[in-house]
Protein backbone atom coordinates (compact mmCIF):
# COMPACT_ATOMS: atom_id res chain seq x y z
CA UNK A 1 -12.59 -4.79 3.25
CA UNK A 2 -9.56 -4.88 5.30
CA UNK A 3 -7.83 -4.27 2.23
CA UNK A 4 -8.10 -8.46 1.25
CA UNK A 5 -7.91 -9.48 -1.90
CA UNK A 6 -8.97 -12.78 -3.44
CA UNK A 7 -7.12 -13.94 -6.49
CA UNK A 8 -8.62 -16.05 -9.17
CA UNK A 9 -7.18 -20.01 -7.96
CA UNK A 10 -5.42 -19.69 -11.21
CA UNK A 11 -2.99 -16.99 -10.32
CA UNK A 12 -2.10 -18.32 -6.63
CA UNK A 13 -1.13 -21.23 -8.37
CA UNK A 14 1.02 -19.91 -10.55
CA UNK A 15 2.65 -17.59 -7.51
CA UNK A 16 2.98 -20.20 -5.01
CA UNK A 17 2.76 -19.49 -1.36
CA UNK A 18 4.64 -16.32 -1.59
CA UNK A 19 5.07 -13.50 -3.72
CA UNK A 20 5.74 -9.96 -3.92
CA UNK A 21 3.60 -7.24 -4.41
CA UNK A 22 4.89 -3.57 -5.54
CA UNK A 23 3.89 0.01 -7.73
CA UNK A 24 3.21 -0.33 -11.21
CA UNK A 25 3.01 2.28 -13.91
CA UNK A 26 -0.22 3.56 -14.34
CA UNK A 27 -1.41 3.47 -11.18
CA UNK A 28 -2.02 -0.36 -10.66
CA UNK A 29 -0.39 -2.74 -8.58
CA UNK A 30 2.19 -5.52 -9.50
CA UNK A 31 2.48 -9.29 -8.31
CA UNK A 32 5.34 -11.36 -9.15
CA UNK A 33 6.13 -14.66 -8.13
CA UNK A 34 9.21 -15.06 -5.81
CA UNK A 35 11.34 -16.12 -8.93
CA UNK A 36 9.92 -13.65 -11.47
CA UNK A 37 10.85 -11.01 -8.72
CA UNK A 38 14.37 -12.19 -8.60
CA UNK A 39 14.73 -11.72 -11.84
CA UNK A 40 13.68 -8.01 -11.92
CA UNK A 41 15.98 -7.53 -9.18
CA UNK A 42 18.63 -8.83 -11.15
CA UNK A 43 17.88 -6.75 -14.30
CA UNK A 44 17.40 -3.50 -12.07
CA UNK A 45 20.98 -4.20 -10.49
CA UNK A 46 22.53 -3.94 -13.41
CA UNK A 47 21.56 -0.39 -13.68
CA UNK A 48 24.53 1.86 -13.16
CA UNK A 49 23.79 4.11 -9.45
CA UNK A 50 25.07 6.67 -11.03
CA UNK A 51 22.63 8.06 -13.02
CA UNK A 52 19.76 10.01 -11.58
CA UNK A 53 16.84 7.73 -13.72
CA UNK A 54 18.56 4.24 -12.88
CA UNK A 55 18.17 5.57 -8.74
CA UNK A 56 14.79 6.47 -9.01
CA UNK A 57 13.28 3.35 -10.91
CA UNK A 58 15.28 1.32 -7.83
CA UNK A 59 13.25 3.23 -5.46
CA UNK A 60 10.34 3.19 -6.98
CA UNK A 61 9.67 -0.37 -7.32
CA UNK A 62 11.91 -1.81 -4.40
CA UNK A 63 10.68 0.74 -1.81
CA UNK A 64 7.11 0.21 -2.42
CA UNK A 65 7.91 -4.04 -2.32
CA UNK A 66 6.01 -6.04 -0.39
CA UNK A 67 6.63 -10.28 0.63
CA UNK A 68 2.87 -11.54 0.66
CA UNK A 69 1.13 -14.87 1.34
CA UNK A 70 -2.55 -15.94 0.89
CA UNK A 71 -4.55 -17.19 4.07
CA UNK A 72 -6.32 -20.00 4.34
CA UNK A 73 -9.27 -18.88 2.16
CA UNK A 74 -6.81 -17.62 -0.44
CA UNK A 75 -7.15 -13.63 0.41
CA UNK A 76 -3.82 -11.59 0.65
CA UNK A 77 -3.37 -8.16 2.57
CA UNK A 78 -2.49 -5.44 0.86
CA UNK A 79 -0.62 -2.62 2.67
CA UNK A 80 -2.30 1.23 3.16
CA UNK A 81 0.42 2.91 0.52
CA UNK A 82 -0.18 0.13 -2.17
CA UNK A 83 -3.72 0.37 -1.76
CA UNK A 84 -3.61 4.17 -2.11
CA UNK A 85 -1.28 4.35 -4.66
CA UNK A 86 -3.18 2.64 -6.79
CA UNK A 87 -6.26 4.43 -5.60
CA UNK A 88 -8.31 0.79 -5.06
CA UNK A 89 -11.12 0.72 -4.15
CA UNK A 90 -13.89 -1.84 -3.64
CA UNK A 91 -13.72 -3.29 -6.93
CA UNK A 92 -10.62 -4.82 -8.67
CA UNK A 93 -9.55 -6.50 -12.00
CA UNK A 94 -6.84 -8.65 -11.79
CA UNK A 95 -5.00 -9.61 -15.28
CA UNK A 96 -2.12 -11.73 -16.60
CA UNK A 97 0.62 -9.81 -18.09
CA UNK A 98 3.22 -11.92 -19.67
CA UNK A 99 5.75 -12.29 -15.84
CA UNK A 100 3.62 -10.67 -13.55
CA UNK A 101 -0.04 -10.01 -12.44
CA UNK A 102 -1.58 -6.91 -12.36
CA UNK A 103 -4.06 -5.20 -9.61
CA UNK A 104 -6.17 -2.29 -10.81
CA UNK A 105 -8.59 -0.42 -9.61
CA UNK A 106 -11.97 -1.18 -11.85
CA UNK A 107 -12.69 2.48 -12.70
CA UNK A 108 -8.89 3.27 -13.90
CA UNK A 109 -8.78 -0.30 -15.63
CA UNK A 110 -11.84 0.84 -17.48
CA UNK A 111 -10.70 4.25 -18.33
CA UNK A 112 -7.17 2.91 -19.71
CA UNK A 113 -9.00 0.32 -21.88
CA UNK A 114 -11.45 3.42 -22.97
CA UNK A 115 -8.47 5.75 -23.72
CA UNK A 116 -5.88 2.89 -25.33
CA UNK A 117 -8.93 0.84 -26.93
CA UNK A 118 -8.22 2.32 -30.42
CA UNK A 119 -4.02 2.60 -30.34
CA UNK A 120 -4.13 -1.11 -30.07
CA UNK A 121 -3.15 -1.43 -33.83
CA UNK A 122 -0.91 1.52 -33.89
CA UNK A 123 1.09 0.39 -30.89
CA UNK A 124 1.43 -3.12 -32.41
CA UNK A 125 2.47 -1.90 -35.41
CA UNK A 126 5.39 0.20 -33.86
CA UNK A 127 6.50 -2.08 -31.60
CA UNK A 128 6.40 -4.97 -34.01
CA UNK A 129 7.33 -3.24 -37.43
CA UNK A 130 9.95 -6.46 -37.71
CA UNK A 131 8.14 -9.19 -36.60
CA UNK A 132 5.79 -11.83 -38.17
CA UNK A 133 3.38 -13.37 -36.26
């Protein structure tokens, strides 16, 4: 309602008091701390203005950013174009992904996990072909 979200205690711990919320790929929401978010903006800086993929990537994730805090019961409010981007609706899963959070909807959560559930290995393999774990 209200578009509020509630956080698990674990993640508004690890974001502090403020944080910033922006578009993800595939349709869900990102949440990085304030320094995580620095450094993103430092990486995407470095990306030379001049080319036409480097401009768009900027705008994507820097016009869509968003400076939130929790209230005193530990909700946040989402804006209207995050919250439709990412087509939420009443129910959300919220998941750790290595420097950021992620918001998603709990039907398009579902429906990535059904359609990448058995690339796992494949992915790993190609991503990882010289790495030992």
């Amino acid at each position: 309602d209200k578009s509020r979200l509630v956080l698990p205690s674990k993640f508004r711990n690890l974001l502090g008091s403020n944080f910033i919320v922006t578009r993800g790929f595939e349709k869900c929401l990102y949440v990085y701390s304030i320094a995580e978010w620095e450094k993103l903006e430092n990486q995407l800086k470095t990306l030379p203005f001049t080319k036409k993929d480097a401009r768009t990537i900027n705008r994507f994730f820097f016009s869509g950013a968003t400076e939130c805090e929790f209230d005193s019961q530990g909700r946040t409010c989402l804006t209207s174009p995050l919250v439709s981007y990412a087509d939420l609706t009443r129910e959300c899963v919220v998941i750790g992904a290595n420097d950021r959070i992620e918001i998603w909807d709990k039907t398009l959560w579902e429906a990535f996990m059904t359609d990448n559930n058995d690339k796992m290995s494949d992915l790993a393999e190609n991503l990882f072909m010289d790495v030992n774990f």
